[in-house]
Short mmCIF file of the N, C-alpha and C atoms (twelve columns), coordinates in Angstrom:
data_MODEL
# 
_entry.id   MODEL 
# 
loop_
_atom_site.group_PDB 
_atom_site.id 
_atom_site.type_symbol 
_atom_site.label_atom_id 
_atom_site.label_alt_id 
_atom_site.label_comp_id 
_atom_site.label_asym_id 
_atom_site.label_seq_id 
_atom_site.Cartn_x 
_atom_site.Cartn_y 
_atom_site.Cartn_z 
_atom_site.pdbx_PDB_model_num 
ATOM 1   N N  . UNK A 1   308.226 302.020 -2.308  1 
ATOM 2   C CA . UNK A 1   309.234 302.737 -1.526  1 
ATOM 3   C C  . UNK A 1   310.001 303.743 -2.374  1 
ATOM 4   N N  . UNK A 2   310.263 303.414 -3.623  1 
ATOM 5   C CA . UNK A 2   310.959 304.326 -4.542  1 
ATOM 6   C C  . UNK A 2   309.900 305.107 -5.314  1 
ATOM 7   N N  . UNK A 3   309.756 306.369 -4.991  1 
ATOM 8   C CA . UNK A 3   308.693 307.128 -5.614  1 
ATOM 9   C C  . UNK A 3   308.928 308.628 -5.518  1 
ATOM 10  N N  . UNK A 4   308.214 309.353 -6.368  1 
ATOM 11  C CA . UNK A 4   308.099 310.797 -6.289  1 
ATOM 12  C C  . UNK A 4   306.668 311.135 -5.910  1 
ATOM 13  N N  . UNK A 5   306.505 312.118 -5.050  1 
ATOM 14  C CA . UNK A 5   305.190 312.523 -4.590  1 
ATOM 15  C C  . UNK A 5   305.035 314.021 -4.780  1 
ATOM 16  N N  . UNK A 6   304.022 314.419 -5.561  1 
ATOM 17  C CA . UNK A 6   303.711 315.826 -5.756  1 
ATOM 18  C C  . UNK A 6   302.706 316.292 -4.709  1 
ATOM 19  N N  . UNK A 7   302.781 317.562 -4.379  1 
ATOM 20  C CA . UNK A 7   301.816 318.167 -3.480  1 
ATOM 21  C C  . UNK A 7   301.694 319.649 -3.805  1 
ATOM 22  N N  . UNK A 8   300.664 320.283 -3.277  1 
ATOM 23  C CA . UNK A 8   300.492 321.716 -3.427  1 
ATOM 24  C C  . UNK A 8   299.436 322.141 -4.422  1 
ATOM 25  N N  . UNK A 9   298.833 321.196 -5.123  1 
ATOM 26  C CA . UNK A 9   297.792 321.538 -6.066  1 
ATOM 27  C C  . UNK A 9   296.521 321.972 -5.360  1 
ATOM 28  N N  . UNK A 10  295.595 322.508 -6.145  1 
ATOM 29  C CA . UNK A 10  294.336 322.949 -5.583  1 
ATOM 30  C C  . UNK A 10  293.590 323.847 -6.534  1 
ATOM 31  N N  . UNK A 11  292.570 324.503 -6.006  1 
ATOM 32  C CA . UNK A 11  291.738 325.434 -6.765  1 
ATOM 33  C C  . UNK A 11  292.191 326.857 -6.499  1 
ATOM 34  N N  . UNK A 12  292.403 327.621 -7.563  1 
ATOM 35  C CA . UNK A 12  292.842 329.001 -7.437  1 
ATOM 36  C C  . UNK A 12  292.158 329.844 -8.508  1 
ATOM 37  N N  . UNK A 13  291.928 331.113 -8.200  1 
ATOM 38  C CA . UNK A 13  291.324 332.026 -9.158  1 
ATOM 39  C C  . UNK A 13  292.351 332.506 -10.182 1 
ATOM 40  N N  . UNK A 14  291.903 332.897 -11.375 1 
ATOM 41  C CA . UNK A 14  292.836 333.466 -12.348 1 
ATOM 42  C C  . UNK A 14  293.624 334.624 -11.742 1 
ATOM 43  N N  . UNK A 15  294.920 334.650 -12.037 1 
ATOM 44  C CA . UNK A 15  295.804 335.646 -11.465 1 
ATOM 45  C C  . UNK A 15  296.441 335.233 -10.158 1 
ATOM 46  N N  . UNK A 16  295.989 334.138 -9.588  1 
ATOM 47  C CA . UNK A 16  296.520 333.663 -8.327  1 
ATOM 48  C C  . UNK A 16  297.800 332.869 -8.490  1 
ATOM 49  N N  . UNK A 17  298.287 332.347 -7.368  1 
ATOM 50  C CA . UNK A 17  299.554 331.629 -7.338  1 
ATOM 51  C C  . UNK A 17  299.423 330.313 -6.582  1 
ATOM 52  N N  . UNK A 18  300.245 329.363 -6.964  1 
ATOM 53  C CA . UNK A 18  300.401 328.100 -6.264  1 
ATOM 54  C C  . UNK A 18  301.859 327.687 -6.328  1 
ATOM 55  N N  . UNK A 19  302.291 326.955 -5.316  1 
ATOM 56  C CA . UNK A 19  303.610 326.351 -5.330  1 
ATOM 57  C C  . UNK A 19  303.458 324.837 -5.233  1 
ATOM 58  N N  . UNK A 20  303.963 324.137 -6.233  1 
ATOM 59  C CA . UNK A 20  303.952 322.685 -6.244  1 
ATOM 60  C C  . UNK A 20  305.286 322.157 -5.740  1 
ATOM 61  N N  . UNK A 21  305.234 321.068 -5.002  1 
ATOM 62  C CA . UNK A 21  306.437 320.436 -4.490  1 
ATOM 63  C C  . UNK A 21  306.526 319.007 -4.988  1 
ATOM 64  N N  . UNK A 22  307.744 318.528 -5.137  1 
ATOM 65  C CA . UNK A 22  308.031 317.170 -5.572  1 
ATOM 66  C C  . UNK A 22  309.068 316.603 -4.623  1 
ATOM 67  N N  . UNK A 23  308.706 315.565 -3.902  1 
ATOM 68  C CA . UNK A 23  309.590 314.967 -2.910  1 
ATOM 69  C C  . UNK A 23  309.921 313.530 -3.286  1 
ATOM 70  N N  . UNK A 24  311.185 313.178 -3.191  1 
ATOM 71  C CA . UNK A 24  311.641 311.823 -3.490  1 
ATOM 72  C C  . UNK A 24  311.703 310.990 -2.221  1 
ATOM 73  N N  . UNK A 25  311.276 309.749 -2.345  1 
ATOM 74  C CA . UNK A 25  311.360 308.792 -1.248  1 
ATOM 75  C C  . UNK A 25  312.103 307.554 -1.716  1 
ATOM 76  N N  . UNK A 26  313.065 307.108 -0.937  1 
ATOM 77  C CA . UNK A 26  313.784 305.882 -1.237  1 
ATOM 78  C C  . UNK A 26  314.973 306.031 -2.161  1 
ATOM 79  N N  . UNK A 27  315.210 307.217 -2.674  1 
ATOM 80  C CA . UNK A 27  316.374 307.473 -3.519  1 
ATOM 81  C C  . UNK A 27  316.704 308.951 -3.459  1 
ATOM 82  N N  . UNK A 28  317.875 309.310 -3.943  1 
ATOM 83  C CA . UNK A 28  318.303 310.707 -3.926  1 
ATOM 84  C C  . UNK A 28  318.133 311.337 -5.307  1 
ATOM 85  N N  . UNK A 29  317.758 312.601 -5.316  1 
ATOM 86  C CA . UNK A 29  317.525 313.328 -6.559  1 
ATOM 87  C C  . UNK A 29  318.766 314.006 -7.114  1 
ATOM 88  N N  . UNK A 30  319.869 313.981 -6.400  1 
ATOM 89  C CA . UNK A 30  320.985 314.856 -6.753  1 
ATOM 90  C C  . UNK A 30  321.681 314.518 -8.065  1 
ATOM 91  N N  . UNK A 31  321.440 313.338 -8.620  1 
ATOM 92  C CA . UNK A 31  322.016 312.989 -9.920  1 
ATOM 93  C C  . UNK A 31  321.008 313.094 -11.060 1 
ATOM 94  N N  . UNK A 32  319.783 313.508 -10.766 1 
ATOM 95  C CA . UNK A 32  318.713 313.534 -11.748 1 
ATOM 96  C C  . UNK A 32  318.331 314.952 -12.152 1 
ATOM 97  N N  . UNK A 33  318.051 315.117 -13.435 1 
ATOM 98  C CA . UNK A 33  317.293 316.281 -13.861 1 
ATOM 99  C C  . UNK A 33  315.842 316.089 -13.435 1 
ATOM 100 N N  . UNK A 34  315.168 317.187 -13.102 1 
ATOM 101 C CA . UNK A 34  313.776 317.138 -12.679 1 
ATOM 102 C C  . UNK A 34  312.924 317.907 -13.686 1 
ATOM 103 N N  . UNK A 35  311.907 317.250 -14.184 1 
ATOM 104 C CA . UNK A 35  310.981 317.894 -15.095 1 
ATOM 105 C C  . UNK A 35  309.585 317.979 -14.510 1 
ATOM 106 N N  . UNK A 36  308.886 319.040 -14.860 1 
ATOM 107 C CA . UNK A 36  307.468 319.165 -14.557 1 
ATOM 108 C C  . UNK A 36  306.692 319.057 -15.864 1 
ATOM 109 N N  . UNK A 37  305.688 318.205 -15.862 1 
ATOM 110 C CA . UNK A 37  304.808 317.989 -17.001 1 
ATOM 111 C C  . UNK A 37  303.379 318.250 -16.570 1 
ATOM 112 N N  . UNK A 38  302.504 318.448 -17.526 1 
ATOM 113 C CA . UNK A 38  301.094 318.585 -17.206 1 
ATOM 114 C C  . UNK A 38  300.232 317.970 -18.291 1 
ATOM 115 N N  . UNK A 39  299.052 317.515 -17.887 1 
ATOM 116 C CA . UNK A 39  298.081 316.964 -18.810 1 
ATOM 117 C C  . UNK A 39  296.735 317.617 -18.544 1 
ATOM 118 N N  . UNK A 40  296.286 318.404 -19.498 1 
ATOM 119 C CA . UNK A 40  294.993 319.057 -19.411 1 
ATOM 120 C C  . UNK A 40  293.918 318.117 -19.946 1 
ATOM 121 N N  . UNK A 41  292.665 318.309 -19.544 1 
ATOM 122 C CA . UNK A 41  291.584 317.451 -20.033 1 
ATOM 123 C C  . UNK A 41  291.521 317.426 -21.556 1 
ATOM 124 N N  . UNK A 42  291.516 316.231 -22.128 1 
ATOM 125 C CA . UNK A 42  291.420 316.081 -23.561 1 
ATOM 126 C C  . UNK A 42  292.687 316.366 -24.337 1 
ATOM 127 N N  . UNK A 43  293.797 316.594 -23.651 1 
ATOM 128 C CA . UNK A 43  295.047 316.915 -24.315 1 
ATOM 129 C C  . UNK A 43  296.143 315.933 -23.934 1 
ATOM 130 N N  . UNK A 44  297.181 315.891 -24.748 1 
ATOM 131 C CA . UNK A 44  298.337 315.065 -24.454 1 
ATOM 132 C C  . UNK A 44  299.205 315.729 -23.395 1 
ATOM 133 N N  . UNK A 45  300.012 314.917 -22.737 1 
ATOM 134 C CA . UNK A 45  300.938 315.437 -21.746 1 
ATOM 135 C C  . UNK A 45  301.966 316.342 -22.415 1 
ATOM 136 N N  . UNK A 46  302.282 317.461 -21.776 1 
ATOM 137 C CA . UNK A 46  303.260 318.388 -22.308 1 
ATOM 138 C C  . UNK A 46  304.294 318.740 -21.247 1 
ATOM 139 N N  . UNK A 47  305.491 319.040 -21.697 1 
ATOM 140 C CA . UNK A 47  306.538 319.469 -20.798 1 
ATOM 141 C C  . UNK A 47  306.353 320.931 -20.430 1 
ATOM 142 N N  . UNK A 48  306.520 321.237 -19.156 1 
ATOM 143 C CA . UNK A 48  306.359 322.586 -18.637 1 
ATOM 144 C C  . UNK A 48  307.705 323.227 -18.332 1 
ATOM 145 N N  . UNK A 49  308.565 322.494 -17.616 1 
ATOM 146 C CA . UNK A 49  309.834 323.052 -17.187 1 
ATOM 147 C C  . UNK A 49  310.782 321.931 -16.800 1 
ATOM 148 N N  . UNK A 50  312.072 322.217 -16.888 1 
ATOM 149 C CA . UNK A 50  313.093 321.251 -16.497 1 
ATOM 150 C C  . UNK A 50  314.244 321.978 -15.830 1 
ATOM 151 N N  . UNK A 51  314.816 321.342 -14.824 1 
ATOM 152 C CA . UNK A 51  315.979 321.870 -14.136 1 
ATOM 153 C C  . UNK A 51  317.053 320.790 -14.104 1 
ATOM 154 N N  . UNK A 52  318.295 321.181 -14.363 1 
ATOM 155 C CA . UNK A 52  319.389 320.230 -14.396 1 
ATOM 156 C C  . UNK A 52  319.685 319.704 -12.997 1 
ATOM 157 N N  . UNK A 53  320.493 318.655 -12.947 1 
ATOM 158 C CA . UNK A 53  320.768 317.998 -11.676 1 
ATOM 159 C C  . UNK A 53  321.405 318.927 -10.643 1 
ATOM 160 N N  . UNK A 54  322.216 319.862 -11.103 1 
ATOM 161 C CA . UNK A 54  322.860 320.814 -10.202 1 
ATOM 162 C C  . UNK A 54  322.050 322.083 -9.991  1 
ATOM 163 N N  . UNK A 55  321.024 322.276 -10.793 1 
ATOM 164 C CA . UNK A 55  320.260 323.509 -10.750 1 
ATOM 165 C C  . UNK A 55  320.847 324.627 -11.589 1 
ATOM 166 N N  . UNK A 56  321.917 324.346 -12.325 1 
ATOM 167 C CA . UNK A 56  322.590 325.376 -13.101 1 
ATOM 168 C C  . UNK A 56  321.783 325.826 -14.315 1 
ATOM 169 N N  . UNK A 57  320.968 324.945 -14.863 1 
ATOM 170 C CA . UNK A 57  320.179 325.265 -16.049 1 
ATOM 171 C C  . UNK A 57  318.697 325.053 -15.766 1 
ATOM 172 N N  . UNK A 58  317.895 325.973 -16.261 1 
ATOM 173 C CA . UNK A 58  316.442 325.853 -16.182 1 
ATOM 174 C C  . UNK A 58  315.849 326.196 -17.536 1 
ATOM 175 N N  . UNK A 59  314.777 325.512 -17.894 1 
ATOM 176 C CA . UNK A 59  314.107 325.724 -19.170 1 
ATOM 177 C C  . UNK A 59  312.603 325.703 -18.961 1 
ATOM 178 N N  . UNK A 60  311.889 326.476 -19.793 1 
ATOM 179 C CA . UNK A 60  310.454 326.627 -19.645 1 
ATOM 180 C C  . UNK A 60  309.754 326.588 -20.993 1 
ATOM 181 N N  . UNK A 61  308.536 326.067 -20.980 1 
ATOM 182 C CA . UNK A 61  307.673 326.213 -22.136 1 
ATOM 183 C C  . UNK A 61  307.345 327.688 -22.336 1 
ATOM 184 N N  . UNK A 62  307.189 328.100 -23.592 1 
ATOM 185 C CA . UNK A 62  306.889 329.500 -23.873 1 
ATOM 186 C C  . UNK A 62  305.614 329.965 -23.169 1 
ATOM 187 N N  . UNK A 63  304.663 329.068 -23.009 1 
ATOM 188 C CA . UNK A 63  303.382 329.426 -22.429 1 
ATOM 189 C C  . UNK A 63  303.468 329.784 -20.951 1 
ATOM 190 N N  . UNK A 64  304.538 329.373 -20.270 1 
ATOM 191 C CA . UNK A 64  304.663 329.644 -18.841 1 
ATOM 192 C C  . UNK A 64  305.859 330.522 -18.515 1 
ATOM 193 N N  . UNK A 65  306.680 330.818 -19.492 1 
ATOM 194 C CA . UNK A 65  307.883 331.610 -19.256 1 
ATOM 195 C C  . UNK A 65  307.522 332.981 -18.692 1 
ATOM 196 N N  . UNK A 66  308.225 333.363 -17.641 1 
ATOM 197 C CA . UNK A 66  307.951 334.623 -16.973 1 
ATOM 198 C C  . UNK A 66  306.916 334.526 -15.880 1 
ATOM 199 N N  . UNK A 67  306.173 333.428 -15.831 1 
ATOM 200 C CA . UNK A 67  305.156 333.227 -14.805 1 
ATOM 201 C C  . UNK A 67  305.524 332.112 -13.829 1 
ATOM 202 N N  . UNK A 68  306.198 331.072 -14.318 1 
ATOM 203 C CA . UNK A 68  306.563 329.918 -13.501 1 
ATOM 204 C C  . UNK A 68  308.059 329.939 -13.226 1 
ATOM 205 N N  . UNK A 69  308.446 329.425 -12.063 1 
ATOM 206 C CA . UNK A 69  309.847 329.301 -11.701 1 
ATOM 207 C C  . UNK A 69  310.096 327.918 -11.113 1 
ATOM 208 N N  . UNK A 70  311.039 327.193 -11.689 1 
ATOM 209 C CA . UNK A 70  311.408 325.885 -11.180 1 
ATOM 210 C C  . UNK A 70  312.643 326.019 -10.293 1 
ATOM 211 N N  . UNK A 71  312.705 325.225 -9.243  1 
ATOM 212 C CA . UNK A 71  313.850 325.240 -8.346  1 
ATOM 213 C C  . UNK A 71  314.018 323.860 -7.724  1 
ATOM 214 N N  . UNK A 72  315.138 323.670 -7.057  1 
ATOM 215 C CA . UNK A 72  315.364 322.406 -6.373  1 
ATOM 216 C C  . UNK A 72  316.234 322.630 -5.153  1 
ATOM 217 N N  . UNK A 73  316.131 321.726 -4.213  1 
ATOM 218 C CA . UNK A 73  316.951 321.737 -3.013  1 
ATOM 219 C C  . UNK A 73  317.457 320.318 -2.819  1 
ATOM 220 N N  . UNK A 74  318.648 320.056 -3.306  1 
ATOM 221 C CA . UNK A 74  319.174 318.699 -3.248  1 
ATOM 222 C C  . UNK A 74  319.417 318.230 -1.815  1 
ATOM 223 N N  . UNK A 75  319.699 319.163 -0.916  1 
ATOM 224 C CA . UNK A 75  319.887 318.794 0.485   1 
ATOM 225 C C  . UNK A 75  318.601 318.256 1.101   1 
ATOM 226 N N  . UNK A 76  317.465 318.754 0.631   1 
ATOM 227 C CA . UNK A 76  316.168 318.300 1.126   1 
ATOM 228 C C  . UNK A 76  315.519 317.268 0.224   1 
ATOM 229 N N  . UNK A 77  316.190 316.958 -0.892  1 
ATOM 230 C CA . UNK A 77  315.698 315.939 -1.815  1 
ATOM 231 C C  . UNK A 77  314.331 316.313 -2.396  1 
ATOM 232 N N  . UNK A 78  314.181 317.593 -2.742  1 
ATOM 233 C CA . UNK A 78  312.917 318.089 -3.259  1 
ATOM 234 C C  . UNK A 78  313.130 319.012 -4.448  1 
ATOM 235 N N  . UNK A 79  312.052 319.241 -5.183  1 
ATOM 236 C CA . UNK A 79  312.003 320.234 -6.242  1 
ATOM 237 C C  . UNK A 79  310.666 320.944 -6.159  1 
ATOM 238 N N  . UNK A 80  310.607 322.161 -6.699  1 
ATOM 239 C CA . UNK A 80  309.395 322.961 -6.612  1 
ATOM 240 C C  . UNK A 80  309.102 323.638 -7.938  1 
ATOM 241 N N  . UNK A 81  307.842 323.987 -8.116  1 
ATOM 242 C CA . UNK A 81  307.408 324.792 -9.244  1 
ATOM 243 C C  . UNK A 81  306.519 325.901 -8.703  1 
ATOM 244 N N  . UNK A 82  307.035 327.123 -8.707  1 
ATOM 245 C CA . UNK A 82  306.263 328.282 -8.289  1 
ATOM 246 C C  . UNK A 82  305.483 328.797 -9.493  1 
ATOM 247 N N  . UNK A 83  304.173 328.883 -9.366  1 
ATOM 248 C CA . UNK A 83  303.303 329.278 -10.460 1 
ATOM 249 C C  . UNK A 83  302.584 330.567 -10.079 1 
ATOM 250 N N  . UNK A 84  302.845 331.626 -10.828 1 
ATOM 251 C CA . UNK A 84  302.218 332.919 -10.606 1 
ATOM 252 C C  . UNK A 84  301.371 333.311 -11.808 1 
ATOM 253 N N  . UNK A 85  300.505 334.285 -11.606 1 
ATOM 254 C CA . UNK A 85  299.645 334.797 -12.678 1 
ATOM 255 C C  . UNK A 85  298.945 333.668 -13.421 1 
ATOM 256 N N  . UNK A 86  298.353 332.773 -12.673 1 
ATOM 257 C CA . UNK A 86  297.753 331.579 -13.259 1 
ATOM 258 C C  . UNK A 86  296.563 331.921 -14.145 1 
ATOM 259 N N  . UNK A 87  296.434 331.149 -15.218 1 
ATOM 260 C CA . UNK A 87  295.378 331.314 -16.202 1 
ATOM 261 C C  . UNK A 87  294.522 330.057 -16.255 1 
ATOM 262 N N  . UNK A 88  293.278 330.166 -16.706 1 
ATOM 263 C CA . UNK A 88  292.440 328.974 -16.828 1 
ATOM 264 C C  . UNK A 88  293.086 327.882 -17.676 1 
ATOM 265 N N  . UNK A 89  293.846 328.242 -18.693 1 
ATOM 266 C CA . UNK A 89  294.494 327.252 -19.532 1 
ATOM 267 C C  . UNK A 89  295.629 326.509 -18.830 1 
ATOM 268 N N  . UNK A 90  296.001 326.937 -17.629 1 
ATOM 269 C CA . UNK A 90  296.968 326.201 -16.831 1 
ATOM 270 C C  . UNK A 90  296.335 325.026 -16.093 1 
ATOM 271 N N  . UNK A 91  295.022 324.926 -16.134 1 
ATOM 272 C CA . UNK A 91  294.328 323.831 -15.463 1 
ATOM 273 C C  . UNK A 91  294.784 322.493 -16.028 1 
ATOM 274 N N  . UNK A 92  295.265 321.617 -15.156 1 
ATOM 275 C CA . UNK A 92  295.794 320.328 -15.584 1 
ATOM 276 C C  . UNK A 92  296.210 319.532 -14.357 1 
ATOM 277 N N  . UNK A 93  296.505 318.262 -14.583 1 
ATOM 278 C CA . UNK A 93  297.205 317.470 -13.591 1 
ATOM 279 C C  . UNK A 93  298.694 317.650 -13.841 1 
ATOM 280 N N  . UNK A 94  299.427 318.019 -12.813 1 
ATOM 281 C CA . UNK A 94  300.849 318.284 -12.925 1 
ATOM 282 C C  . UNK A 94  301.645 317.128 -12.335 1 
ATOM 283 N N  . UNK A 95  302.664 316.703 -13.071 1 
ATOM 284 C CA . UNK A 95  303.513 315.581 -12.689 1 
ATOM 285 C C  . UNK A 95  304.965 316.025 -12.628 1 
ATOM 286 N N  . UNK A 96  305.712 315.491 -11.683 1 
ATOM 287 C CA . UNK A 96  307.155 315.648 -11.709 1 
ATOM 288 C C  . UNK A 96  307.793 314.328 -12.118 1 
ATOM 289 N N  . UNK A 97  308.970 314.429 -12.716 1 
ATOM 290 C CA . UNK A 97  309.698 313.263 -13.180 1 
ATOM 291 C C  . UNK A 97  311.188 313.455 -12.932 1 
ATOM 292 N N  . UNK A 98  311.876 312.362 -12.659 1 
ATOM 293 C CA . UNK A 98  313.323 312.364 -12.478 1 
ATOM 294 C C  . UNK A 98  313.956 311.654 -13.663 1 
ATOM 295 N N  . UNK A 99  314.775 312.374 -14.413 1 
ATOM 296 C CA . UNK A 99  315.356 311.840 -15.627 1 
ATOM 297 C C  . UNK A 99  316.849 312.047 -15.733 1 
ATOM 298 N N  . UNK A 100 317.383 311.670 -16.887 1 
ATOM 299 C CA . UNK A 100 318.821 311.720 -17.084 1 
ATOM 300 C C  . UNK A 100 319.322 313.143 -17.270 1 
ATOM 301 N N  . UNK A 101 318.596 313.928 -18.060 1 
ATOM 302 C CA . UNK A 101 319.029 315.284 -18.350 1 
ATOM 303 C C  . UNK A 101 317.844 316.075 -18.876 1 
ATOM 304 N N  . UNK A 102 318.054 317.368 -19.103 1 
ATOM 305 C CA . UNK A 102 317.046 318.223 -19.712 1 
ATOM 306 C C  . UNK A 102 317.295 318.341 -21.206 1 
ATOM 307 N N  . UNK A 103 316.229 318.176 -21.974 1 
ATOM 308 C CA . UNK A 103 316.228 318.471 -23.400 1 
ATOM 309 C C  . UNK A 103 315.244 319.616 -23.571 1 
ATOM 310 N N  . UNK A 104 315.760 320.821 -23.536 1 
ATOM 311 C CA . UNK A 104 314.880 321.972 -23.477 1 
ATOM 312 C C  . UNK A 104 314.034 321.911 -22.218 1 
ATOM 313 N N  . UNK A 105 312.735 322.089 -22.379 1 
ATOM 314 C CA . UNK A 105 311.808 322.062 -21.254 1 
ATOM 315 C C  . UNK A 105 311.446 320.659 -20.793 1 
ATOM 316 N N  . UNK A 106 311.980 319.626 -21.452 1 
ATOM 317 C CA . UNK A 106 311.654 318.245 -21.137 1 
ATOM 318 C C  . UNK A 106 312.777 317.571 -20.380 1 
ATOM 319 N N  . UNK A 107 312.444 316.830 -19.342 1 
ATOM 320 C CA . UNK A 107 313.386 315.869 -18.797 1 
ATOM 321 C C  . UNK A 107 313.226 314.579 -19.583 1 
ATOM 322 N N  . UNK A 108 314.329 313.928 -19.893 1 
ATOM 323 C CA . UNK A 108 314.295 312.745 -20.733 1 
ATOM 324 C C  . UNK A 108 314.899 311.552 -20.006 1 
ATOM 325 N N  . UNK A 109 314.638 310.364 -20.555 1 
ATOM 326 C CA . UNK A 109 315.048 309.103 -19.931 1 
ATOM 327 C C  . UNK A 109 314.578 309.079 -18.476 1 
ATOM 328 N N  . UNK A 110 313.305 309.388 -18.283 1 
ATOM 329 C CA . UNK A 110 312.754 309.513 -16.935 1 
ATOM 330 C C  . UNK A 110 312.605 308.152 -16.272 1 
ATOM 331 N N  . UNK A 111 313.194 308.013 -15.104 1 
ATOM 332 C CA . UNK A 111 313.141 306.768 -14.362 1 
ATOM 333 C C  . UNK A 111 312.018 306.727 -13.337 1 
ATOM 334 N N  . UNK A 112 311.610 307.884 -12.844 1 
ATOM 335 C CA . UNK A 112 310.573 307.960 -11.823 1 
ATOM 336 C C  . UNK A 112 309.562 309.028 -12.184 1 
ATOM 337 N N  . UNK A 113 308.310 308.734 -11.910 1 
ATOM 338 C CA . UNK A 113 307.200 309.666 -12.111 1 
ATOM 339 C C  . UNK A 113 306.360 309.744 -10.853 1 
ATOM 340 N N  . UNK A 114 305.888 310.942 -10.561 1 
ATOM 341 C CA . UNK A 114 304.916 311.082 -9.501  1 
ATOM 342 C C  . UNK A 114 303.523 310.736 -9.993  1 
ATOM 343 N N  . UNK A 115 302.583 310.651 -9.083  1 
ATOM 344 C CA . UNK A 115 301.217 310.292 -9.434  1 
ATOM 345 C C  . UNK A 115 300.382 311.484 -9.888  1 
ATOM 346 N N  . UNK A 116 300.871 312.678 -9.688  1 
ATOM 347 C CA . UNK A 116 300.201 313.870 -10.168 1 
ATOM 348 C C  . UNK A 116 299.425 314.603 -9.099  1 
ATOM 349 N N  . UNK A 117 299.303 315.909 -9.279  1 
ATOM 350 C CA . UNK A 117 298.498 316.747 -8.402  1 
ATOM 351 C C  . UNK A 117 297.653 317.685 -9.262  1 
ATOM 352 N N  . UNK A 118 296.390 317.821 -8.913  1 
ATOM 353 C CA . UNK A 118 295.443 318.591 -9.714  1 
ATOM 354 C C  . UNK A 118 295.574 320.078 -9.436  1 
ATOM 355 N N  . UNK A 119 295.687 320.858 -10.503 1 
ATOM 356 C CA . UNK A 119 295.654 322.316 -10.430 1 
ATOM 357 C C  . UNK A 119 294.457 322.791 -11.244 1 
ATOM 358 N N  . UNK A 120 293.565 323.510 -10.604 1 
ATOM 359 C CA . UNK A 120 292.383 324.040 -11.273 1 
ATOM 360 C C  . UNK A 120 292.361 325.553 -11.121 1 
ATOM 361 N N  . UNK A 121 292.342 326.262 -12.244 1 
ATOM 362 C CA . UNK A 121 292.301 327.717 -12.261 1 
ATOM 363 C C  . UNK A 121 290.949 328.125 -12.821 1 
ATOM 364 N N  . UNK A 122 290.119 328.675 -11.969 1 
ATOM 365 C CA . UNK A 122 288.746 328.980 -12.368 1 
ATOM 366 C C  . UNK A 122 288.193 330.095 -11.502 1 
ATOM 367 N N  . UNK A 123 287.340 330.913 -12.109 1 
ATOM 368 C CA . UNK A 123 286.637 331.950 -11.374 1 
ATOM 369 C C  . UNK A 123 285.263 331.481 -10.928 1 
# 
């Protein structure tokens, strides 16, 4: 009952766009920082972006800065990651997490994790 659910992943060509959503069930997100992480095949999980509980602060990995935008809607209990100008190296399973605060691009002390959504960028 207490969970985060990601959606919006899929197959897209290089240069294309996707919007990922993260929805909370059974609890409210308004006191949590929200982080987006990704795990590419054969690689460790990395932090992509983090947004503070109020939305006042946002942080991005250098590899996605200028292409990705994180946002949240506390009234709807959701968060989003808009991904533009996608590259093959963006291919990964993307996860959202609810944590205590943002440490740069990372959300930390994460209490909830989603199960992940696959993003594949390929021609």
